[in-house]
Short mmCIF file of C-alpha atoms and ligand atoms in Angstrom, two decimals:
data_model
loop_
_atom_site.label_atom_id
_atom_site.label_comp_id
_atom_site.label_asym_id
_atom_site.label_seq_id
_atom_site.Cartn_x
_atom_site.Cartn_y
_atom_site.Cartn_z
CA UNK V 1 0.00 0.00 0.00
CA UNK V 2 1.22 3.50 -0.82
CA UNK V 3 1.14 5.78 2.23
CA UNK V 4 2.39 9.33 2.52
CA UNK V 5 1.73 13.06 2.57
CA UNK V 6 -1.57 14.00 0.94
CA UNK V 7 -1.65 17.71 1.84
CA UNK V 8 0.58 20.28 3.57
CA UNK V 9 -0.71 23.41 5.29
CA UNK V 10 1.37 26.13 6.90
CA UNK V 11 0.83 29.10 9.19
CA UNK V 12 3.11 31.73 10.66
CA UNK V 13 2.14 34.83 12.69
CA UNK V 14 1.61 38.16 10.90
CA UNK V 15 4.64 39.89 12.45
CA UNK V 16 8.34 39.71 11.70
CA UNK V 17 11.59 41.49 12.47
CA UNK V 18 14.28 42.19 9.86
CA UNK V 19 17.54 40.39 10.69
CA UNK V 20 19.70 43.26 9.40
CA UNK V 21 18.03 45.59 11.89
CA UNK V 22 18.26 43.05 14.71
CA UNK V 23 22.00 42.68 14.03
CA UNK V 24 22.54 46.46 14.11
CA UNK V 25 20.63 46.70 17.40
CA UNK V 26 22.85 43.95 18.85
CA UNK V 27 26.04 45.56 17.52
CA UNK V 28 26.71 42.59 15.28
CA UNK V 29 27.65 42.73 11.58
CA UNK V 30 24.39 42.07 9.64
CA UNK V 31 26.21 39.57 7.38
CA UNK V 32 26.69 37.27 10.35
CA UNK V 33 22.91 36.82 10.53
CA UNK V 34 22.08 37.01 6.82
CA UNK V 35 25.07 35.01 5.48
CA UNK V 36 26.75 33.24 8.43
CA UNK V 37 23.43 32.07 9.94
CA UNK V 38 21.42 32.51 6.74
CA UNK V 39 18.31 34.25 8.06
CA UNK V 40 16.61 37.32 6.56
CA UNK V 41 13.43 37.70 8.62
CA UNK V 42 12.25 36.19 11.90
CA UNK V 43 8.58 35.53 12.64
CA UNK V 44 7.36 37.07 15.90
CA UNK V 45 4.43 35.52 17.70
CA UNK V 46 1.98 37.89 19.41
CA UNK V 47 0.57 36.84 22.78
CA UNK V 48 -2.69 35.99 20.98
CA UNK V 49 -0.99 32.99 19.29
CA UNK V 50 0.36 29.81 20.87
CA UNK V 51 1.36 26.36 19.60
CA UNK V 52 -2.33 25.33 19.52
CA UNK V 53 -3.57 28.28 17.45
CA UNK V 54 -0.63 28.21 15.04
CA UNK V 55 -1.34 24.53 14.32
CA UNK V 56 -5.10 25.04 14.04
CA UNK V 57 -4.56 27.95 11.62
CA UNK V 58 -2.16 25.80 9.55
CA UNK V 59 -4.75 23.04 9.22
CA UNK V 60 -7.81 25.25 8.80
CA UNK V 61 -7.42 26.14 5.15
CA UNK V 62 -6.35 22.77 3.76
CA UNK V 63 -8.97 20.43 5.20
CA UNK V 64 -12.13 19.79 3.17
CA UNK V 65 -15.27 18.02 4.38
CA UNK V 66 -14.00 14.63 3.18
CA UNK V 67 -10.75 15.01 5.13
CA UNK V 68 -12.77 15.93 8.21
CA UNK V 69 -14.86 12.77 7.75
CA UNK V 70 -11.81 10.55 7.36
CA UNK V 71 -9.44 11.98 9.98
CA UNK V 72 -9.60 9.68 12.99
CA UNK V 73 -6.22 10.45 14.53
CA UNK V 74 -4.64 13.80 15.40
CA UNK V 75 -0.95 13.70 16.34
CA UNK V 76 0.54 16.97 17.58
CA UNK V 77 4.32 17.28 17.63
CA UNK V 78 5.53 20.17 19.76
CA UNK V 79 8.19 21.18 22.26
CA UNK V 80 6.37 24.37 23.25
CA UNK V 81 3.05 22.89 24.30
CA UNK V 82 0.68 24.64 26.67
CA UNK V 83 -0.17 21.93 29.20
CA UNK V 84 1.74 19.15 30.92
CA UNK V 85 -1.26 16.83 30.84
CA UNK V 86 -3.88 17.61 28.22
CA UNK V 87 -2.63 17.25 24.65
CA UNK V 88 -2.60 20.21 22.27
CA UNK V 89 -4.19 17.81 19.75
CA UNK V 90 -7.49 17.79 21.69
CA UNK V 91 -7.76 21.59 21.48
CA UNK V 92 -7.07 21.55 17.73
CA UNK V 93 -9.51 18.67 17.22
CA UNK V 94 -12.19 20.86 18.80
CA UNK V 95 -11.23 24.12 17.06
CA UNK V 96 -11.36 22.41 13.65
CA UNK V 97 -14.67 20.69 14.36
CA UNK V 98 -13.34 17.17 13.70
CA UNK V 99 -15.63 14.25 14.45
CA UNK V 100 -15.38 12.62 17.90
CA UNK V 101 -14.50 9.08 16.78
CA UNK V 102 -10.82 9.97 16.78
CA UNK V 103 -7.60 9.58 18.75
CA UNK V 104 -5.75 12.74 19.76
CA UNK V 105 -2.27 12.84 21.31
CA UNK V 106 0.79 15.04 21.74
CA UNK V 107 4.28 13.78 20.88
CA UNK V 108 7.49 15.26 22.26
CA UNK V 109 11.10 14.82 21.25
CA UNK V 110 12.34 18.33 20.44
CA UNK V 111 12.23 19.04 16.70
CA UNK V 112 11.72 15.34 15.90
CA UNK V 113 8.09 15.25 17.19
CA UNK V 114 6.31 15.69 13.86
CA UNK V 115 8.50 13.03 12.22
CA UNK V 116 7.60 10.60 15.01
CA UNK V 117 3.97 11.52 14.31
CA UNK V 118 4.34 10.76 10.62
CA UNK V 119 5.91 7.35 11.27
CA UNK V 120 3.11 6.54 13.74
CA UNK V 121 0.55 7.73 11.19
CA UNK V 122 1.99 5.36 8.57
CA UNK V 123 1.33 2.41 10.87
CA UNK V 124 -2.19 3.63 11.57
CA UNK V 125 -3.00 3.99 7.85
CA UNK V 126 -1.53 0.55 7.11
CA UNK V 127 -4.10 -0.91 9.53
CA UNK V 128 -6.91 1.48 8.58
CA UNK V 129 -6.47 2.33 4.88
CA UNK V 130 -9.67 4.40 4.67
CA UNK V 131 -8.73 6.75 7.45
CA UNK V 132 -6.52 9.85 7.41
CA UNK V 133 -4.20 11.18 10.11
CA UNK V 134 -3.64 14.87 10.80
CA UNK V 135 -0.02 15.38 11.91
CA UNK V 136 0.81 18.83 13.30
CA UNK V 137 4.22 20.34 13.98
CA UNK V 138 3.88 23.64 15.82
CA UNK V 139 6.25 25.72 17.93
CA UNK V 140 7.39 29.12 19.08
CA UNK V 141 11.20 29.13 19.33
CA UNK V 142 12.40 31.32 22.22
CA UNK V 143 15.99 31.62 23.42
CA UNK V 144 15.75 35.09 24.96
CA UNK V 145 16.56 38.70 24.10
CA UNK V 146 20.29 39.24 23.54
CA UNK V 147 20.95 35.50 23.91
CA UNK V 148 23.35 33.47 21.73
CA UNK V 149 20.40 31.75 20.05
CA UNK V 150 18.31 34.90 19.50
CA UNK V 151 18.92 35.02 15.74
CA UNK V 152 17.60 31.46 15.41
CA UNK V 153 14.15 32.05 16.90
CA UNK V 154 10.90 31.91 14.91
CA UNK V 155 7.28 30.75 15.10
CA UNK V 156 4.97 28.71 12.94
CA UNK V 157 3.26 25.43 12.24
CA UNK V 158 2.77 22.85 9.54
CA UNK V 159 -0.24 20.57 9.15
CA UNK V 160 0.21 17.33 7.23
CA UNK V 161 -2.57 15.02 6.11
CA UNK V 162 -1.21 11.46 5.97
CA UNK V 163 -3.24 8.99 3.92
CA UNK V 164 -3.19 6.01 1.56
CA UNK V 165 -2.60 6.93 -2.11
CA UNK V 166 -1.41 10.43 -1.16
CA UNK V 167 -1.45 13.23 -3.71
CA UNK V 168 1.96 14.74 -2.88
CA UNK V 169 4.61 12.33 -1.60
CA UNK V 170 4.62 8.55 -1.08
CA UNK V 171 6.87 7.72 1.86
CA UNK V 172 9.18 4.80 1.16
CA UNK V 173 9.57 1.98 3.68
CA UNK V 174 13.31 2.24 4.34
CA UNK V 175 14.35 4.57 7.12
CA UNK V 176 17.41 4.96 9.36
CA UNK V 177 17.24 6.38 12.87
CA UNK V 178 19.41 7.00 15.89
CA UNK V 179 18.99 7.95 19.55
CA UNK V 180 21.76 9.15 21.89
CA UNK V 181 21.48 10.99 25.23
CA UNK V 182 22.95 14.43 24.42
CA UNK V 183 22.57 17.73 26.31
CA UNK V 184 22.78 20.03 23.29
CA UNK V 185 19.42 21.76 23.69
CA UNK V 186 16.67 21.38 26.28
CA UNK V 187 13.97 23.32 28.09
CA UNK V 188 13.26 22.48 31.75
CA UNK V 189 9.57 22.62 32.72
CA UNK V 190 10.14 25.82 34.72
CA UNK V 191 11.56 27.78 31.78
CA UNK V 192 9.81 29.33 28.79
CA UNK V 193 13.17 29.75 27.07
CA UNK V 194 15.41 27.01 25.72
CA UNK V 195 18.89 26.25 27.04
CA UNK V 196 21.45 25.38 24.41
CA UNK V 197 25.05 24.40 23.87
CA UNK V 198 25.24 25.90 20.39
CA UNK V 199 28.51 24.36 19.24
CA UNK V 200 27.59 20.89 20.53
CA UNK V 201 24.18 21.13 18.86
CA UNK V 202 25.79 21.92 15.50
CA UNK V 203 28.26 19.05 15.87
CA UNK V 204 25.57 16.55 16.87
CA UNK V 205 23.23 17.64 14.07
CA UNK V 206 25.97 16.81 11.56
CA UNK V 207 27.28 13.62 13.20
CA UNK V 208 23.71 12.26 13.49
CA UNK V 209 23.17 13.09 9.81
CA UNK V 210 26.34 11.27 8.79
CA UNK V 211 25.40 8.20 10.84
CA UNK V 212 21.82 7.88 9.57
CA UNK V 213 22.89 8.63 5.99
CA UNK V 214 25.44 5.78 6.09
CA UNK V 215 22.87 3.45 7.68
CA UNK V 216 20.27 4.45 5.11
CA UNK V 217 22.60 3.77 2.18
CA UNK V 218 23.55 0.36 3.60
CA UNK V 219 19.87 -0.57 4.11
CA UNK V 220 18.53 0.75 0.81
CA UNK V 221 21.43 0.40 -1.63
CA UNK V 222 20.69 3.95 -2.81
CA UNK V 223 23.29 6.64 -3.48
CA UNK V 224 23.42 10.41 -3.93
CA UNK V 225 22.59 10.08 -7.63
CA UNK V 226 19.19 8.60 -6.70
CA UNK V 227 18.07 11.85 -5.01
CA UNK V 228 16.56 14.90 -6.71
CA UNK V 229 16.85 16.83 -3.44
CA UNK V 230 17.51 16.42 0.27
CA UNK V 231 15.48 18.52 2.71
CA UNK V 232 16.78 19.19 6.19
CA UNK V 233 15.49 20.22 9.56
CA UNK V 234 16.49 23.89 9.42
CA UNK V 235 17.08 25.60 12.78
CA UNK V 236 18.73 28.23 10.55
CA UNK V 237 19.31 27.86 6.86
CA UNK V 238 23.11 27.52 6.97
CA UNK V 239 22.79 24.38 9.12
CA UNK V 240 21.42 22.04 6.46
CA UNK V 241 24.02 23.26 3.98
CA UNK V 242 26.80 22.36 6.39
CA UNK V 243 25.42 18.82 6.63
CA UNK V 244 24.85 18.51 2.88
CA UNK V 245 28.43 19.59 2.15
CA UNK V 246 29.79 16.66 4.19
CA UNK V 247 28.45 14.15 1.62
CA UNK V 248 28.85 16.16 -1.60
CA UNK V 249 32.04 14.37 -2.64
CA UNK V 250 30.12 11.11 -2.92
CA UNK V 251 28.43 12.37 -6.09
CA UNK V 252 29.35 13.62 -9.56
CA UNK V 253 29.52 17.31 -10.49
CA UNK V 254 25.95 17.01 -11.80
CA UNK V 255 24.73 15.52 -8.49
CA UNK V 256 26.45 18.32 -6.59
CA UNK V 257 24.95 21.03 -8.79
CA UNK V 258 21.43 19.55 -8.59
CA UNK V 259 21.46 19.02 -4.83
CA UNK V 260 22.93 22.44 -4.03
CA UNK V 261 20.49 24.21 -6.37
CA UNK V 262 17.52 22.40 -4.84
CA UNK V 263 18.84 23.07 -1.34
CA UNK V 264 18.75 26.81 -2.15
CA UNK V 265 15.06 26.52 -3.05
CA UNK V 266 14.26 24.33 -0.04
CA UNK V 267 15.41 27.01 2.41
CA UNK V 268 13.24 29.75 0.86
CA UNK V 269 10.42 29.88 3.43
CA UNK V 270 12.68 29.02 6.38
CA UNK V 271 14.98 31.99 5.82
CA UNK V 272 12.06 34.42 6.18
CA UNK V 273 10.30 32.62 9.05
CA UNK V 274 13.09 31.32 11.29
CA UNK V 275 13.16 28.14 13.33
CA UNK V 276 9.74 26.59 13.85
CA UNK V 277 11.28 23.54 15.57
CA UNK V 278 9.11 20.47 14.81
CA UNK V 279 7.72 21.94 11.61
CA UNK V 280 11.03 23.17 10.17
CA UNK V 281 11.86 20.12 8.03
CA UNK V 282 8.36 20.16 6.53
CA UNK V 283 8.51 23.91 5.92
CA UNK V 284 11.67 23.22 3.95
CA UNK V 285 9.89 20.47 1.97
CA UNK V 286 7.04 22.89 1.34
CA UNK V 287 9.46 25.57 0.07
CA UNK V 288 10.93 23.07 -2.36
CA UNK V 289 7.58 21.81 -3.67
CA UNK V 290 5.94 25.22 -3.90
CA UNK V 291 8.89 27.28 -5.16
CA UNK V 292 10.39 24.86 -7.67
CA UNK V 293 8.02 24.24 -10.54
CA UNK V 294 10.01 21.67 -12.53
CA UNK V 295 10.64 18.82 -10.09
CA UNK V 296 9.42 15.77 -12.01
CA UNK V 297 6.88 13.31 -10.63
CA UNK V 298 8.76 10.17 -9.60
CA UNK V 299 11.65 12.21 -8.12
CA UNK V 300 13.01 10.96 -4.81
CA UNK V 301 13.38 13.47 -1.96
CA UNK V 302 15.47 12.71 1.12
CA UNK V 303 14.30 14.04 4.49
CA UNK V 304 16.62 14.53 7.47
CA UNK V 305 14.91 15.07 10.80
CA UNK V 306 16.90 16.06 13.91
CA UNK V 307 15.51 16.60 17.38
CA UNK V 308 18.04 17.69 19.99
CA UNK V 309 18.51 15.53 22.97
CA UNK V 310 18.84 13.67 20.47
CA UNK V 311 16.95 11.63 17.88
CA UNK V 312 17.76 11.74 14.17
CA UNK V 313 16.13 10.03 11.20
CA UNK V 314 16.69 9.88 7.45
CA UNK V 315 13.79 8.76 5.26
CA UNK V 316 12.58 9.35 1.75
CA UNK V 317 9.54 10.04 -0.40
CA UNK V 318 8.59 9.88 -4.08
CA UNK V 319 6.76 12.79 -5.71
CA UNK V 320 3.39 11.86 -7.16
CA UNK V 321 1.85 12.59 -10.58
CA UNK V 322 0.29 16.09 -10.69
CA UNK V 323 1.45 16.87 -7.13
CA UNK V 324 1.67 20.58 -7.95
CA UNK V 325 -2.11 20.75 -8.41
CA UNK V 326 -2.55 19.85 -4.76
CA UNK V 327 -0.33 22.53 -3.24
CA UNK V 328 -1.55 25.84 -1.76
CA UNK V 329 1.09 28.08 -3.28
CA UNK V 330 -1.01 31.23 -3.53
CA UNK V 331 -2.32 30.94 0.02
CA UNK V 332 1.19 30.58 1.44
CA UNK V 333 2.71 33.30 -0.74
CA UNK V 334 0.02 35.72 0.39
CA UNK V 335 0.46 34.72 4.04
CA UNK V 336 4.19 35.45 3.86
CA UNK V 337 3.99 38.64 1.79
CA UNK V 338 1.21 40.29 3.80
CA UNK V 339 3.08 40.24 7.13
CA UNK V 340 3.90 43.42 9.02
CA UNK V 341 7.45 44.36 9.98
CA UNK V 342 7.98 45.40 13.59
CA UNK V 343 10.93 47.40 14.91
CA UNK V 344 13.45 45.76 17.21
CA UNK V 345 11.96 47.73 20.14
CA UNK V 346 8.47 46.48 19.25
CA UNK V 347 9.77 42.91 18.95
CA UNK V 348 11.36 43.17 22.40
CA UNK V 349 8.10 44.43 23.81
CA UNK V 350 6.07 41.61 22.19
CA UNK V 351 8.65 39.06 23.38
CA UNK V 352 8.07 40.11 26.99
CA UNK V 353 4.27 39.95 26.70
CA UNK V 354 3.54 36.46 27.99
CA UNK V 355 0.47 34.91 29.55
CA UNK V 356 0.43 34.91 33.38
CA UNK V 357 1.64 31.73 35.07
CA UNK V 358 0.22 32.57 38.53
CA UNK V 359 -3.36 31.52 37.81
CA UNK V 360 -4.70 35.03 37.26
CA UNK V 361 -7.42 35.69 34.76
CA UNK V 362 -6.60 37.60 31.61
CA UNK V 363 -8.63 38.70 28.61
CA UNK V 364 -6.85 39.48 25.34
CA UNK V 365 -7.99 41.72 22.53
CA UNK V 366 -7.66 39.76 19.29
CA UNK V 367 -8.79 42.58 16.96
CA UNK V 368 -5.23 43.26 15.79
CA UNK V 369 -4.43 39.60 15.09
CA UNK V 370 -5.57 38.68 11.55
CA UNK V 371 -5.45 34.94 12.34
CA UNK V 372 -8.78 33.11 12.22
CA UNK V 373 -8.00 31.18 15.40
CA UNK V 374 -6.58 33.09 18.38
CA UNK V 375 -5.98 32.83 22.13
CA UNK V 376 -8.48 35.09 23.90
CA UNK V 377 -7.17 34.72 27.44
CA UNK V 378 -7.09 32.53 30.53
CA UNK V 379 -9.98 31.90 32.92
CA UNK V 380 -9.80 29.55 35.92
CA UNK V 381 -6.45 28.19 34.67
CA UNK V 382 -8.02 27.31 31.30
CA UNK V 383 -6.79 28.82 28.04
CA UNK V 384 -9.60 30.35 26.03
CA UNK V 385 -9.67 30.24 22.24
CA UNK V 386 -11.78 31.70 19.47
CA UNK V 387 -12.36 30.55 15.92
CA UNK V 388 -13.53 33.81 14.32
CA UNK V 389 -15.07 31.84 11.44
CA UNK V 390 -17.56 30.05 13.75
N1 CAA N 401 29.89 37.71 7.68
C1 CAA N 401 29.61 36.45 7.30
N2 CAA N 401 29.62 35.39 8.17
C2 CAA N 401 29.91 35.64 9.46
C3 CAA N 401 30.21 36.94 9.92
C4 CAA N 401 30.19 38.00 8.97
N3 CAA N 401 30.47 39.26 9.33
N4 CAA N 401 30.44 36.86 11.25
C5 CAA N 401 30.31 35.57 11.60
N5 CAA N 401 29.97 34.83 10.52
C6 CAA N 401 29.71 33.39 10.43
C7 CAA N 401 30.66 32.54 11.24
O1 CAA N 401 31.88 32.35 10.56
C8 CAA N 401 29.87 31.27 11.39
O2 CAA N 401 29.93 30.53 10.18
P1 CAA N 401 30.25 28.95 10.21
O3 CAA N 401 29.28 28.35 11.18
O4 CAA N 401 30.06 28.54 8.82
O5 CAA N 401 31.64 28.84 10.72
C9 CAA N 401 28.41 31.78 11.50
O6 CAA N 401 28.45 33.14 11.04
C10 CAA N 401 27.89 31.75 12.91
O7 CAA N 401 28.84 32.35 13.74
P2 CAA N 401 29.15 31.79 15.20
O8 CAA N 401 29.37 30.32 15.15
O9 CAA N 401 30.19 32.65 15.80
O10 CAA N 401 27.74 32.09 15.84
P3 CAA N 401 27.30 32.01 17.33
O11 CAA N 401 28.36 31.43 18.21
O12 CAA N 401 26.77 33.35 17.67
O13 CAA N 401 26.07 30.97 17.35
C11 CAA N 401 24.53 29.30 16.83
C12 CAA N 401 25.46 30.36 16.26
C13 CAA N 401 25.34 28.23 17.55
C14 CAA N 401 23.76 28.66 15.70
C15 CAA N 401 23.54 29.97 17.84
O14 CAA N 401 22.73 30.88 17.16
C16 CAA N 401 22.67 28.98 18.59
O15 CAA N 401 23.06 28.46 19.62
N6 CAA N 401 21.43 28.70 18.06
C17 CAA N 401 20.51 27.76 18.67
C18 CAA N 401 20.96 26.31 18.51
C19 CAA N 401 20.83 25.79 17.10
O16 CAA N 401 20.10 26.29 16.27
N7 CAA N 401 21.57 24.68 16.81
C20 CAA N 401 21.47 24.02 15.54
C21 CAA N 401 21.59 22.53 15.65
S1 CAA N 401 20.47 21.89 16.88
C22 CAA N 401 18.98 21.71 16.09
O17 CAA N 401 18.91 21.66 14.92
C23 CAA N 401 17.74 21.59 16.95
C24 CAA N 401 17.07 22.91 17.01
O18 CAA N 401 16.19 23.21 16.19
C25 CAA N 401 17.45 23.83 18.06
#
């Protein structure tokens, strides 16, 4: 049975800061951010958005009535969830009006969560070929103002419909994965900002890639020439390039040219959104599919997922006939081009606006947030949401 990605939705908040201006404000040469890190704009999440609303907004515009009938499993990958007990998937299930005969869970392993969700979804579809699974990857990346990771923040979500006979990408069976206890990036339950050992995280990202790539080749018998493109988890867009360069010598000049050119396209959305943690790999895939109009059906795409802590996985998919007809290029282009730039001072102000953690009640004004689904406040320790379309 062919199982894979049937649809991809994406959402990012309506605000961003320009990385050149952030660099100037931090007394850093702008080229460090734009070339050395590879980021041009960074999405800023207002207090009226959280991991739940970003994911719900990402799914909202891609699901039709038939999807809603068939979805019987919602898997929410996040490392910036809102509750230590109740899954973010249950909130999204409600906000989207999905039918009750469904499972709904949250999955956590840093930026690997959505990939774990996809692999779980494959098993579910294999047993229930008529059903569909909604896999969400949604996060708000926060390291702190003036911190070493500040330039690699971001916010956004992807929504993936996993089904039999998918319209976009059939996921192949071979996959290589690795787990090792590493303290490269983590976020204790008492902190709303991540802790990171930047250099170690870069090293582990690459060494995990090299290990799973070797394992994958040994398992599958495939080589670099068999890939049209490789998409990477992109905490910042230079990171994937560093990993790709480590295997470039395995191919011919033509392989090198093709993979580097497609890598450039695959970082397009990420460089103007920033790190969205669990969704980043799939945002890169979306950039490639939506921004490159001549990738042939039948092409193989490699996918490298890395979640600090750490779990890494390399797997692959085959593009389907007429896949371009099932993308939402215009919707995503409009979303990205209609955002509002904020100044560095405004960004700092928004960054500090967080929901109370002392149990107090708060009501938020959502008039200035163009998103359909927003956080409206907290009452009796319960987050309140609105779907303006209801
Ligand atoms: N012009 C051009 N390039 C310049 C420059 C200039 N004027 N000044 C510096 N650079 C280059 C540097 O040479 C360097 O390039 P290379 O990496 O190719 O050598 C690059 O800019 C970055 O410079 P530094 O290494 O000095 O940057 P830094 O120490 O300030 O930190 C970082 C960079 C480690 C990525 C930091 O932002 C960070 O800790 N980020 C969060 C962690 C992270 O994203 N890790 C990635 C792997 S972990 C992962 O993938 C999971 C996840 O999502 C978090």
